[in-house]
mmCIF file with all atom_site columns, C-alpha atoms in Angstrom:
data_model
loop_
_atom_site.group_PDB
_atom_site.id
_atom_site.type_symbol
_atom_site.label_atom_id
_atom_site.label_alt_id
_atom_site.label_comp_id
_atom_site.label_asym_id
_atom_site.label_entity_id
_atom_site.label_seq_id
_atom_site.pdbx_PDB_ins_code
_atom_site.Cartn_x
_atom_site.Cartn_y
_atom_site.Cartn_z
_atom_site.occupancy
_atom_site.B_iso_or_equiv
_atom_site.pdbx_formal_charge
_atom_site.auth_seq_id
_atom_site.auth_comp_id
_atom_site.auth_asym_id
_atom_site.auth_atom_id
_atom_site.pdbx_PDB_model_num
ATOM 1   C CA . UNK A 1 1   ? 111.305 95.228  71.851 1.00 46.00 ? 1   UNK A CA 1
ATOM 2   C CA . UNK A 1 2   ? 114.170 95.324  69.257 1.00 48.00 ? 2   UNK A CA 1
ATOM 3   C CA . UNK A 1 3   ? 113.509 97.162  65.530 1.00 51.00 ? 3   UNK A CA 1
ATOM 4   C CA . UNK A 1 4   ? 114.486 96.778  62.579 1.00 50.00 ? 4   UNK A CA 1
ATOM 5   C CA . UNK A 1 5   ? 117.122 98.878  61.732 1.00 53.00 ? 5   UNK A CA 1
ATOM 6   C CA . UNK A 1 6   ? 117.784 100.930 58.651 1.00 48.00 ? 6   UNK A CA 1
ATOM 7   C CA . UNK A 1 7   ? 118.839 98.744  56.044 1.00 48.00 ? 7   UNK A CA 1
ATOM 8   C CA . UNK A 1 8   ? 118.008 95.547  57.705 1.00 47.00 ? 8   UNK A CA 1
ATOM 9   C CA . UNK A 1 9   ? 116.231 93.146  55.841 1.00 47.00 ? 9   UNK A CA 1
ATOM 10  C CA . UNK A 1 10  ? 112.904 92.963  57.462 1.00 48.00 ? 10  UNK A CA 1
ATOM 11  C CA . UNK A 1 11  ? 112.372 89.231  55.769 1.00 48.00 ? 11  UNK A CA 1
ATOM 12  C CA . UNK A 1 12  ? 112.010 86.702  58.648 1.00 49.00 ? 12  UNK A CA 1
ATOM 13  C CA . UNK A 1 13  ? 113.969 83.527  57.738 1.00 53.00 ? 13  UNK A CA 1
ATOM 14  C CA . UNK A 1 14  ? 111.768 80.647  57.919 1.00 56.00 ? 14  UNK A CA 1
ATOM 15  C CA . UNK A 1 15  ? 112.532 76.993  59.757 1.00 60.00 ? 15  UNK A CA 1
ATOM 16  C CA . UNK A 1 16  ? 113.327 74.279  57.504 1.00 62.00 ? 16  UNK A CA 1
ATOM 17  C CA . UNK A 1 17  ? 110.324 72.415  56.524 1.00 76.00 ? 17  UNK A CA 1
ATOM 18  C CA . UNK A 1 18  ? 109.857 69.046  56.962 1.00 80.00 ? 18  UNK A CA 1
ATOM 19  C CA . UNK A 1 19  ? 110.317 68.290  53.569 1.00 81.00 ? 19  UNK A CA 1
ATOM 20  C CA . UNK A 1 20  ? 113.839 70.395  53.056 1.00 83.00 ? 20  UNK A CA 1
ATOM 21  C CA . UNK A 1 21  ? 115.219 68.303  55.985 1.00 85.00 ? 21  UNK A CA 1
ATOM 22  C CA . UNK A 1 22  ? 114.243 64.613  54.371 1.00 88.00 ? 22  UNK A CA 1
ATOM 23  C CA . UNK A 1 23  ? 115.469 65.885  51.173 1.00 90.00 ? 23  UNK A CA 1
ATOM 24  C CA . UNK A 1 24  ? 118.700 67.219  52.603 1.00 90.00 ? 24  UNK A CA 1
ATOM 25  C CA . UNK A 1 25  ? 118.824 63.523  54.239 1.00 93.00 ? 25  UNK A CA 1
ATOM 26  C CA . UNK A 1 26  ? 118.237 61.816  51.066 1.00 94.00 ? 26  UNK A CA 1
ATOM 27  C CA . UNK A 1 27  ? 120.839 64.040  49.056 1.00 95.00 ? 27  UNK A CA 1
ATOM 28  C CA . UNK A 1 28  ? 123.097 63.135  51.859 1.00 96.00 ? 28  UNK A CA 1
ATOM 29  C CA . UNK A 1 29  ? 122.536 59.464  51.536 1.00 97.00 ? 29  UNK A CA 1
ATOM 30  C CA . UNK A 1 30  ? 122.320 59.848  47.351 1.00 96.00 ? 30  UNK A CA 1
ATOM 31  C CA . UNK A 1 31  ? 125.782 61.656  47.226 1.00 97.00 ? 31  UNK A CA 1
ATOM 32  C CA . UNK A 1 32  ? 127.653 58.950  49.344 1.00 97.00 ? 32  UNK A CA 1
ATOM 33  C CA . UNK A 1 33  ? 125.966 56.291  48.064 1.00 96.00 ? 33  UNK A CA 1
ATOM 34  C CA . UNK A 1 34  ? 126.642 58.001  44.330 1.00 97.00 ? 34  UNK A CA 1
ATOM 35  C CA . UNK A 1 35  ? 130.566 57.735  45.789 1.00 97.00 ? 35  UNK A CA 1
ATOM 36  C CA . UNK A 1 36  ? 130.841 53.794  46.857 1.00 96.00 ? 36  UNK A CA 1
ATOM 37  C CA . UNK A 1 37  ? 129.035 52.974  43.545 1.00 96.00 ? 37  UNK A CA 1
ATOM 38  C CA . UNK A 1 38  ? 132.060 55.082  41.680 1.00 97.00 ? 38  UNK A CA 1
ATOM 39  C CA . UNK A 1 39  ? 134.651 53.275  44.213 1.00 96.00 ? 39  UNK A CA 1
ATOM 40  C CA . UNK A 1 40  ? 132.959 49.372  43.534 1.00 94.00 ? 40  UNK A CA 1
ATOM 41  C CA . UNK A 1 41  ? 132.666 50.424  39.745 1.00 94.00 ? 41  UNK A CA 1
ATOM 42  C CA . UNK A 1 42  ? 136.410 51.442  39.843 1.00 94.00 ? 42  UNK A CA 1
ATOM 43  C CA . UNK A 1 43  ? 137.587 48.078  41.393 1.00 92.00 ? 43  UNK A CA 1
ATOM 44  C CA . UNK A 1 44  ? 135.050 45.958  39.772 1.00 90.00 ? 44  UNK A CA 1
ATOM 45  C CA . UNK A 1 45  ? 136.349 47.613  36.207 1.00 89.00 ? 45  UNK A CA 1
ATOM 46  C CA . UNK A 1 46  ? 140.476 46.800  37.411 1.00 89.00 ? 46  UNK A CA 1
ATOM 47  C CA . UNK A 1 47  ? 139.738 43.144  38.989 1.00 83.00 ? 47  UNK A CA 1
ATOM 48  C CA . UNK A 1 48  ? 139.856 41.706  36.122 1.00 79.00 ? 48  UNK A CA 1
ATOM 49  C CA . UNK A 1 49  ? 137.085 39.526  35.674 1.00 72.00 ? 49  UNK A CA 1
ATOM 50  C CA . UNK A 1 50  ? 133.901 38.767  38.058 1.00 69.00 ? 50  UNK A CA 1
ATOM 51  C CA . UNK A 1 51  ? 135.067 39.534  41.977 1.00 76.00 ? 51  UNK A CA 1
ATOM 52  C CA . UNK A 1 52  ? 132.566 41.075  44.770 1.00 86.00 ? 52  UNK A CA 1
ATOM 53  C CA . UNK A 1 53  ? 132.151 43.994  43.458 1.00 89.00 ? 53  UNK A CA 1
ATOM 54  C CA . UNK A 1 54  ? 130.897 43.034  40.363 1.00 88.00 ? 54  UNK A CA 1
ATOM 55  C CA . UNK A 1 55  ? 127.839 41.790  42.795 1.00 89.00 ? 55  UNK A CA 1
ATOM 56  C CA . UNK A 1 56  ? 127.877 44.317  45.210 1.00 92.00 ? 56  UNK A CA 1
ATOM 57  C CA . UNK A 1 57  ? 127.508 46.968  42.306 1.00 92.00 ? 57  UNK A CA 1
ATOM 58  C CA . UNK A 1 58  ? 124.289 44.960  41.043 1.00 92.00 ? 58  UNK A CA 1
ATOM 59  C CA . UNK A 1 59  ? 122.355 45.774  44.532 1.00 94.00 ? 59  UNK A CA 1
ATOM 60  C CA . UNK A 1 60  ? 123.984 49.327  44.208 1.00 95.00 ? 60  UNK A CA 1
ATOM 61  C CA . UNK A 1 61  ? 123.008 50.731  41.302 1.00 95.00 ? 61  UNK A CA 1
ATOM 62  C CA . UNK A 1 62  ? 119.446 49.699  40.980 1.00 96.00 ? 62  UNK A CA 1
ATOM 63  C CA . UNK A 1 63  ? 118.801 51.209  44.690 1.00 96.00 ? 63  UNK A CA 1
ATOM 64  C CA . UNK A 1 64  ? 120.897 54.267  43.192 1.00 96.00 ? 64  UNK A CA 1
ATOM 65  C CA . UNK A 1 65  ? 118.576 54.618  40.561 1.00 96.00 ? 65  UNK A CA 1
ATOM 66  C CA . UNK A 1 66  ? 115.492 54.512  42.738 1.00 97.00 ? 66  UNK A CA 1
ATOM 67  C CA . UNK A 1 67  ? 116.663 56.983  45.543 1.00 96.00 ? 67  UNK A CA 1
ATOM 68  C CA . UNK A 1 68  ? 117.517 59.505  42.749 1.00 96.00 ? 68  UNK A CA 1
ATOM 69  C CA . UNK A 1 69  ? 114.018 58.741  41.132 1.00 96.00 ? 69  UNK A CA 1
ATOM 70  C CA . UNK A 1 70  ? 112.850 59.634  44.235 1.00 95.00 ? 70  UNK A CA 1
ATOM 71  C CA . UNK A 1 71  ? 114.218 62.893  45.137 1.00 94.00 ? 71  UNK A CA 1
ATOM 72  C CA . UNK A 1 72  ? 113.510 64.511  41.907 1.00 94.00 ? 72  UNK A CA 1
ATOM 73  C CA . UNK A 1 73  ? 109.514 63.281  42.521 1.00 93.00 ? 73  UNK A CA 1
ATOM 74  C CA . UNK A 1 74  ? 109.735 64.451  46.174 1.00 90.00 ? 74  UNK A CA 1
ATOM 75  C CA . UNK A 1 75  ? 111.402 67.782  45.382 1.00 89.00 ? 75  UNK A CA 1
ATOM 76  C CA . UNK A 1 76  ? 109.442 68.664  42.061 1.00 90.00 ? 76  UNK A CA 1
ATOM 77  C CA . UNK A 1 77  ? 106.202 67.802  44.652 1.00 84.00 ? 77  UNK A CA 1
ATOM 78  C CA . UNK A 1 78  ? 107.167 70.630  47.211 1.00 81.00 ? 78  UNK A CA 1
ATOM 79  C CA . UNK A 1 79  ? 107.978 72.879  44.908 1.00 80.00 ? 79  UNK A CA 1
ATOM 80  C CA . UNK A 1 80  ? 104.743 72.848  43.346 1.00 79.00 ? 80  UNK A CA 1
ATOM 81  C CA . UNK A 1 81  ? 103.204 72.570  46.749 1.00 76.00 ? 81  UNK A CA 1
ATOM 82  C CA . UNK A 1 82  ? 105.503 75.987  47.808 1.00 72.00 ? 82  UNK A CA 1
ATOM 83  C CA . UNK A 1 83  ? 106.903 73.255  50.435 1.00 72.00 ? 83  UNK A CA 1
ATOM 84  C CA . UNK A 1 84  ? 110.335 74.594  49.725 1.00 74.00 ? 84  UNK A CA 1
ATOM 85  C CA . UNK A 1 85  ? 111.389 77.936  50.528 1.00 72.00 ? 85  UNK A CA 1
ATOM 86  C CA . UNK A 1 86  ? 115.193 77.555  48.998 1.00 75.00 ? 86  UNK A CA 1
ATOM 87  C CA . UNK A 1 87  ? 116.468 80.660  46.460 1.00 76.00 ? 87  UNK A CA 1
ATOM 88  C CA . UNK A 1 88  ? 116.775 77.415  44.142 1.00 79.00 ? 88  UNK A CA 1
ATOM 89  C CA . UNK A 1 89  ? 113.752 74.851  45.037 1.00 83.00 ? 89  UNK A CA 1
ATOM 90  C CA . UNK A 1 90  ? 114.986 72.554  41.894 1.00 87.00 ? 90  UNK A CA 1
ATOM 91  C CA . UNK A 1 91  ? 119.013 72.234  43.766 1.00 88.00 ? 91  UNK A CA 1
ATOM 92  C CA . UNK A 1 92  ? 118.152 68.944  44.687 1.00 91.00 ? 92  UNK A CA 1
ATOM 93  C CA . UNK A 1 93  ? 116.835 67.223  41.117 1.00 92.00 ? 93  UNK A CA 1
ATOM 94  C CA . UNK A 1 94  ? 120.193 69.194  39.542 1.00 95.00 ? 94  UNK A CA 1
ATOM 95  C CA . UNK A 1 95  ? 122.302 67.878  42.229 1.00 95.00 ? 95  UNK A CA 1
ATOM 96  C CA . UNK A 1 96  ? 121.035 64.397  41.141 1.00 96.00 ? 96  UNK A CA 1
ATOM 97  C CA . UNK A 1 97  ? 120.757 64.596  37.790 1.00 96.00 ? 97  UNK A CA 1
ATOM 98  C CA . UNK A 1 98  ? 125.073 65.918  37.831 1.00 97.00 ? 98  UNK A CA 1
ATOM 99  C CA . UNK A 1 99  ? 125.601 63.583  39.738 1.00 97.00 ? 99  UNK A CA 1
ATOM 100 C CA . UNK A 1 100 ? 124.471 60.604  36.776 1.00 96.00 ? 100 UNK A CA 1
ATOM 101 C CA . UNK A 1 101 ? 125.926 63.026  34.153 1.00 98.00 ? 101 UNK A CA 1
ATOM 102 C CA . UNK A 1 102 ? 129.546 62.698  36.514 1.00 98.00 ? 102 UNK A CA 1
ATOM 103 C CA . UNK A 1 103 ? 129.058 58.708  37.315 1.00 97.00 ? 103 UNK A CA 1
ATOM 104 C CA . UNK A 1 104 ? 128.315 58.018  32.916 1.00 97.00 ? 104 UNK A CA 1
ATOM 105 C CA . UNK A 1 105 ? 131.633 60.109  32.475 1.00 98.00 ? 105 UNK A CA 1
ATOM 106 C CA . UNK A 1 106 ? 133.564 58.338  34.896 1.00 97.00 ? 106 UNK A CA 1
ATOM 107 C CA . UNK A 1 107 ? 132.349 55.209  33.865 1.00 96.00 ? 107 UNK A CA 1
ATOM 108 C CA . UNK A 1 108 ? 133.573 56.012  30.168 1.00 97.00 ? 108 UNK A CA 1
ATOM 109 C CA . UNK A 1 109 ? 137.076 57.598  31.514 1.00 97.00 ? 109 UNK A CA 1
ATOM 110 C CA . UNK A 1 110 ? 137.168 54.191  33.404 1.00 96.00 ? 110 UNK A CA 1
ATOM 111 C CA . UNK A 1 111 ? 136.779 52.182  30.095 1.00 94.00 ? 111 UNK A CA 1
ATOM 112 C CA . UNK A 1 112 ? 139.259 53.549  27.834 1.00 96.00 ? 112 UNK A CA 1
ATOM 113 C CA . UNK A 1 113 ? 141.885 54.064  30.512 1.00 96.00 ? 113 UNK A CA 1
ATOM 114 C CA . UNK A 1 114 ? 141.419 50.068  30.944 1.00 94.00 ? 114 UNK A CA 1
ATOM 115 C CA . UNK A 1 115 ? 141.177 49.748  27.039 1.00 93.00 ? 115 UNK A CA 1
ATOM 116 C CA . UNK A 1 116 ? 144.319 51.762  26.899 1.00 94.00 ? 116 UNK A CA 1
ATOM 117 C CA . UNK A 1 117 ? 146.494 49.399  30.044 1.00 95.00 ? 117 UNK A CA 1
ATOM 118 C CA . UNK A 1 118 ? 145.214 46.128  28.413 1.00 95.00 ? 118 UNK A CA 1
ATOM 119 C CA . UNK A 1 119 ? 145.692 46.861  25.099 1.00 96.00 ? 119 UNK A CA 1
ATOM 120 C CA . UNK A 1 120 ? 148.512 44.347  23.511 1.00 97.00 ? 120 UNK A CA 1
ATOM 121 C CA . UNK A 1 121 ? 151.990 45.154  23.007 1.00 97.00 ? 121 UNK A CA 1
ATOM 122 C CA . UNK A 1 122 ? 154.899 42.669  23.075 1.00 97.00 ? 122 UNK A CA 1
ATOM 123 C CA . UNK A 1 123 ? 156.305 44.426  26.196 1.00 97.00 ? 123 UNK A CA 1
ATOM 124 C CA . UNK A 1 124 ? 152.951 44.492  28.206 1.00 97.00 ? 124 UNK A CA 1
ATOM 125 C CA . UNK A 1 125 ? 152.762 40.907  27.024 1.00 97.00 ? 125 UNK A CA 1
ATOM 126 C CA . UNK A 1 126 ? 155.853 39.818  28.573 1.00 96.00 ? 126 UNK A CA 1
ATOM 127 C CA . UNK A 1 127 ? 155.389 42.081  31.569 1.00 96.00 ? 127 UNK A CA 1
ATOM 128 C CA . UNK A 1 128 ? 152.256 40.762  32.477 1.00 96.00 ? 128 UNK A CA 1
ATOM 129 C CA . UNK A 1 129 ? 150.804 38.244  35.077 1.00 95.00 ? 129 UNK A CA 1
ATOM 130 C CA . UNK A 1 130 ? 148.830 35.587  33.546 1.00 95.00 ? 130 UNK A CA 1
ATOM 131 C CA . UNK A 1 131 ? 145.415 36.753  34.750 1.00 92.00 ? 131 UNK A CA 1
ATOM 132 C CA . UNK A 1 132 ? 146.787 39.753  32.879 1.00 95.00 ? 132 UNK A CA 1
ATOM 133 C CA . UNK A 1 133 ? 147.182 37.569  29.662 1.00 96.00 ? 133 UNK A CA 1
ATOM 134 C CA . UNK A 1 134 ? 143.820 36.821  29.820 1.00 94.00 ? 134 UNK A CA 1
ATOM 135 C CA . UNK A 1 135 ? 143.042 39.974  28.896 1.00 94.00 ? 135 UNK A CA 1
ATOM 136 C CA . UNK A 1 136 ? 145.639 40.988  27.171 1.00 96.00 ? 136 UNK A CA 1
ATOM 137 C CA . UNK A 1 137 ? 145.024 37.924  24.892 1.00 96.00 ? 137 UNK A CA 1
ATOM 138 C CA . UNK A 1 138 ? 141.601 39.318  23.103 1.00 94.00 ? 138 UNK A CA 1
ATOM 139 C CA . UNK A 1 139 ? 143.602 42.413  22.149 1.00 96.00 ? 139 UNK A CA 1
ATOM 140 C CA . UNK A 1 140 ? 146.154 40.540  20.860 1.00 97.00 ? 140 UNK A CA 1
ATOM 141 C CA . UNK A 1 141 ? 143.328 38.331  18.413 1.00 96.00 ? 141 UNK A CA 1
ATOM 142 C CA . UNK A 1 142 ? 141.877 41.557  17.218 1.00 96.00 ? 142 UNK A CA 1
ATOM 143 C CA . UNK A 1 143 ? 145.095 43.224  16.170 1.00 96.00 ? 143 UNK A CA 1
ATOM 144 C CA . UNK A 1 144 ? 146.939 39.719  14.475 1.00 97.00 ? 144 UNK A CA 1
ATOM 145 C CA . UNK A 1 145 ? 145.625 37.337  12.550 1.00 96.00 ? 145 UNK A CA 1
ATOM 146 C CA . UNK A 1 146 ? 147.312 34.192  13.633 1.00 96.00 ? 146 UNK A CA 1
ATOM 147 C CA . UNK A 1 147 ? 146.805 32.088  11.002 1.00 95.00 ? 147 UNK A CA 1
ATOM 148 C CA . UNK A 1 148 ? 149.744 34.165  9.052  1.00 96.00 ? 148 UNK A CA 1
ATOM 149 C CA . UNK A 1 149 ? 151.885 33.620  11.933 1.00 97.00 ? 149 UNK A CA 1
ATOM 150 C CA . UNK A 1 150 ? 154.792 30.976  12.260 1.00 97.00 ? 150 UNK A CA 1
ATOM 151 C CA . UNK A 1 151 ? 156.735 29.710  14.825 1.00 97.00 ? 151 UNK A CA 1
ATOM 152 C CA . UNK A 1 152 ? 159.393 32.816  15.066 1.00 97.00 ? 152 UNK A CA 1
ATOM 153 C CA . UNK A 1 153 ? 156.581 34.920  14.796 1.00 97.00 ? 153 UNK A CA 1
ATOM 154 C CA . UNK A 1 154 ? 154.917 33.338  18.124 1.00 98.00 ? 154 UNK A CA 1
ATOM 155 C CA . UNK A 1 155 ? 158.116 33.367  19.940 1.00 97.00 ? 155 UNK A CA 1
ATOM 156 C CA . UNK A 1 156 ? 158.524 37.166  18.890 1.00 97.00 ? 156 UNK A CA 1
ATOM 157 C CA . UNK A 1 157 ? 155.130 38.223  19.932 1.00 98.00 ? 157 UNK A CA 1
ATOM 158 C CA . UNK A 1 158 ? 154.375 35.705  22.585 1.00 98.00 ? 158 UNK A CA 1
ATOM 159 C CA . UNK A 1 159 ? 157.777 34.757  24.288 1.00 96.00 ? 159 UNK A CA 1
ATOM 160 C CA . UNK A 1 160 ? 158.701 31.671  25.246 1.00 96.00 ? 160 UNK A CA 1
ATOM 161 C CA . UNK A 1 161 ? 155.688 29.677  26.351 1.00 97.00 ? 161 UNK A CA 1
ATOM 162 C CA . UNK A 1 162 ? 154.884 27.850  29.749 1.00 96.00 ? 162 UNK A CA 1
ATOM 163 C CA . UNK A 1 163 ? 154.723 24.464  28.178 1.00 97.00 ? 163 UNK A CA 1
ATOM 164 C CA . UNK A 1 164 ? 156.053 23.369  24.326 1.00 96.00 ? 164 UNK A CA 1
ATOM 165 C CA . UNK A 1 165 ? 155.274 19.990  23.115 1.00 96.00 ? 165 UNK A CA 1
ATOM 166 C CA . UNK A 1 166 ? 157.351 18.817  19.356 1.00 96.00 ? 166 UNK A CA 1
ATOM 167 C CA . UNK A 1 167 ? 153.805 16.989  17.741 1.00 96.00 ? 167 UNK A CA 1
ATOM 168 C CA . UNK A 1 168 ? 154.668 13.404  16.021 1.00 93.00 ? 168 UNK A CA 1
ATOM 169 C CA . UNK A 1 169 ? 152.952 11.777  13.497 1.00 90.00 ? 169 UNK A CA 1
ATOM 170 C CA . UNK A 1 170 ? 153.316 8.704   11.910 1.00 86.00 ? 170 UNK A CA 1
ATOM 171 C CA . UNK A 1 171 ? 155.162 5.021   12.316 1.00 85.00 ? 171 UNK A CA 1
ATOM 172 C CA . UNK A 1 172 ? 157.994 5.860   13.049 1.00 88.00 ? 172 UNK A CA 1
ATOM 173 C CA . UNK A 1 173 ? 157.427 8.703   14.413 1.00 87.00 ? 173 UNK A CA 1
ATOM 174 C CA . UNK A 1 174 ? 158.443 11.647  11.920 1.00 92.00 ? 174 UNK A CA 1
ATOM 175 C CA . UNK A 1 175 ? 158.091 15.660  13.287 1.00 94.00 ? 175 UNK A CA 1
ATOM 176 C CA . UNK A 1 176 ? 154.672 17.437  12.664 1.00 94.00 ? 176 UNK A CA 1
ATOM 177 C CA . UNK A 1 177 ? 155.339 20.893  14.367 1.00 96.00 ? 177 UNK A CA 1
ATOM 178 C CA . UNK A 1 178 ? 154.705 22.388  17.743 1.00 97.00 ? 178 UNK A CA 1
ATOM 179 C CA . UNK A 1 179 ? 152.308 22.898  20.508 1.00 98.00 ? 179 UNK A CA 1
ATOM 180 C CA . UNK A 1 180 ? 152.650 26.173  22.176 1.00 98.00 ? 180 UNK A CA 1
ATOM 181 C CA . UNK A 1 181 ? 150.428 26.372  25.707 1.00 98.00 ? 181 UNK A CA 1
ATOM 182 C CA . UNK A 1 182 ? 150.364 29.857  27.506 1.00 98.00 ? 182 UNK A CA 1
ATOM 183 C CA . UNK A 1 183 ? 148.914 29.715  31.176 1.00 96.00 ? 183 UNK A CA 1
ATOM 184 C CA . UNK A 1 184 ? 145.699 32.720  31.476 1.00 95.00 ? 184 UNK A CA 1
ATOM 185 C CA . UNK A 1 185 ? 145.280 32.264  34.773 1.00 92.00 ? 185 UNK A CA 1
ATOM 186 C CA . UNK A 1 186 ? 142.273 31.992  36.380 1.00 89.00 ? 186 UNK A CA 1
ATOM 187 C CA . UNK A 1 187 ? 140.209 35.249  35.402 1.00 86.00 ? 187 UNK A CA 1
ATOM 188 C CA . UNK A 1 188 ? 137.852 33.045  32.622 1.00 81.00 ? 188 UNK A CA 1
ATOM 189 C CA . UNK A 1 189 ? 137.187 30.415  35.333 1.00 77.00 ? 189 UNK A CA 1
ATOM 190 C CA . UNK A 1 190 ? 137.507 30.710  38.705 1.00 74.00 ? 190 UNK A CA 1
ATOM 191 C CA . UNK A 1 191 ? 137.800 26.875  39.496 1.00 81.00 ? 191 UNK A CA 1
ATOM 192 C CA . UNK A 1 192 ? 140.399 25.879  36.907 1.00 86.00 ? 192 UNK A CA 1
ATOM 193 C CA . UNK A 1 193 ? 142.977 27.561  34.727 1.00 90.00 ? 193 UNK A CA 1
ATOM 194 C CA . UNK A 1 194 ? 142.658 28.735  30.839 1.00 94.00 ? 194 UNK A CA 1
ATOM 195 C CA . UNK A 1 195 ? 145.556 28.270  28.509 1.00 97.00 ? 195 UNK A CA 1
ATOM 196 C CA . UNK A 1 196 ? 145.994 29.830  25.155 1.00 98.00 ? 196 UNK A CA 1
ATOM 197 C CA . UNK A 1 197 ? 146.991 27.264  23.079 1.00 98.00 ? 197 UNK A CA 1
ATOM 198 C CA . UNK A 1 198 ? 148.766 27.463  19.391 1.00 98.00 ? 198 UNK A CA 1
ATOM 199 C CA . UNK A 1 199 ? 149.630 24.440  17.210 1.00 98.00 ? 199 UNK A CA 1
ATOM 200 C CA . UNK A 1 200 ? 151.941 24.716  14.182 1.00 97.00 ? 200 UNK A CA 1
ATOM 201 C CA . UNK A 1 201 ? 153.149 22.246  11.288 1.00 96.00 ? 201 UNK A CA 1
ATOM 202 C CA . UNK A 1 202 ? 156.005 20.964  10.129 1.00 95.00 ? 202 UNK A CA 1
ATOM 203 C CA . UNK A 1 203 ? 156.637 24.133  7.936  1.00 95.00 ? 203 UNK A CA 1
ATOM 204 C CA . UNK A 1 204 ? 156.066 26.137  11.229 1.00 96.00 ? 204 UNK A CA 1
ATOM 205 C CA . UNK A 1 205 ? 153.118 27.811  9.863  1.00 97.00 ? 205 UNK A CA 1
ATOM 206 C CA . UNK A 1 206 ? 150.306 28.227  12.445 1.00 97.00 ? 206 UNK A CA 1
ATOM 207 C CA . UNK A 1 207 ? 147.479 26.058  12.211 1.00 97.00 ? 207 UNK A CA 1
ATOM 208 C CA . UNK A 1 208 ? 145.499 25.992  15.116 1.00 97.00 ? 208 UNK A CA 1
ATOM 209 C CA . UNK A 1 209 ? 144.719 28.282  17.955 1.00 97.00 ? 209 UNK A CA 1
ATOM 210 C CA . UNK A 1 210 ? 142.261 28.281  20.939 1.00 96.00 ? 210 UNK A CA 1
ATOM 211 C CA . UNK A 1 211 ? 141.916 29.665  24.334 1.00 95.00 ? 211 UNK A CA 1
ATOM 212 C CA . UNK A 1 212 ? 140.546 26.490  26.245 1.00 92.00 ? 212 UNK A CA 1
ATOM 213 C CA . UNK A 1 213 ? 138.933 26.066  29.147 1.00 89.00 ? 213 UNK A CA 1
ATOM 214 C CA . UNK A 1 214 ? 140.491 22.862  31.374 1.00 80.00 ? 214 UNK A CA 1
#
């Protein structure tokens, strides 16, 4: 028969319980789960409008939510029912609850790094794609006020535009300004394109704008 010897811990270590191997499985599951949802939110955020994994993240995250709901219940159960023998019996609930404290900051990290790419400038304006206009087009309404605009202005802010109409009124026809039509792409609407469209008068002053949907 073998002894102890001196010095040697005399504690038996115990098999895993039952209940310490399904919550190991469910941490498992929780953590790479916690990782896809992080990986959909990140290309969901950059796609630039709805795309799959705006709807894949909408059966994610509620089934996120649940499993995590359900390993703090199970673990706080065994540990009150001394079905745990871990150093730290509460590892598991921490281990989820970090893991929504990590997913809310890199949701907000997320955000402003896409406020930050998409915010307006005239050089990420003439840079950019025109599903990249769409968005770049609400920045641009919140920092200008168009109606103080004219046509240099446009040109200078906006560049050239994909279509320009001269507007006529009158018989005979006498010049009543221009019609400015920037193509957004199909971001807004997946079936059919959005324009940004700008009218000005005679004076060149702007005095209509609209992003319409065809």
């Amino acid at each position: 028969m073998k002894t102890l010897n001196e010095g040697e811990s005399n504690t038996i270590k115990k098999p895993a319980s039952a209940l310490e191997k399904v919550l190991v499985i469910l941490l498992v599951v929780f953590l790479g789960a916690t990782i896809t949802m992080l990986v959909f939110y990140h290309f969901a955020r950059w796609g630039l409008g709805l795309n799959i994994f705006v709807f894949l993240l909408i059966l994610i995250v509620p089934a996120l939510l649940l499993l995590g709901v359900i390993i703090i219940i199970v673990n706080i159960a065994g540990k009150r029912n001394f079905e745990i023998s871990w150093k730290r019996p509460l590892l598991p609930t921490f281990i989820v609850i970090g893991a929504g404290v990590f997913s809310l900051l890199f949701g907000i990290g997320e955000r402003a790094a896409f406020k930050i790419r998409y915010t307006f400038t005239i050089e990420k304006w003439a840079k950019a794609t025109p599903d990249e206009r769409s968005v770049l087009v609400d920045s641009f309404l919140e920092q200008y006020d168009l109606n103080t605009f004219n046509d240099a202005m446009v040109i200078e802010y906006l560049g050239e535009p994909d279509f320009k109409e001269i507007l006529e009124v009158g018989e005979p026809p006498s010049f009543a300004g221009y019609y400015y039509i920037y193509n957004l792409g199909f971001v807004r609407d997946f079936i059919d394109p959005t324009f940004f469209d700008i009218k000005t008068d005679a004076s060149g002053k702007v005095v209509y704008y609209n992003v319409r949907y065809t």
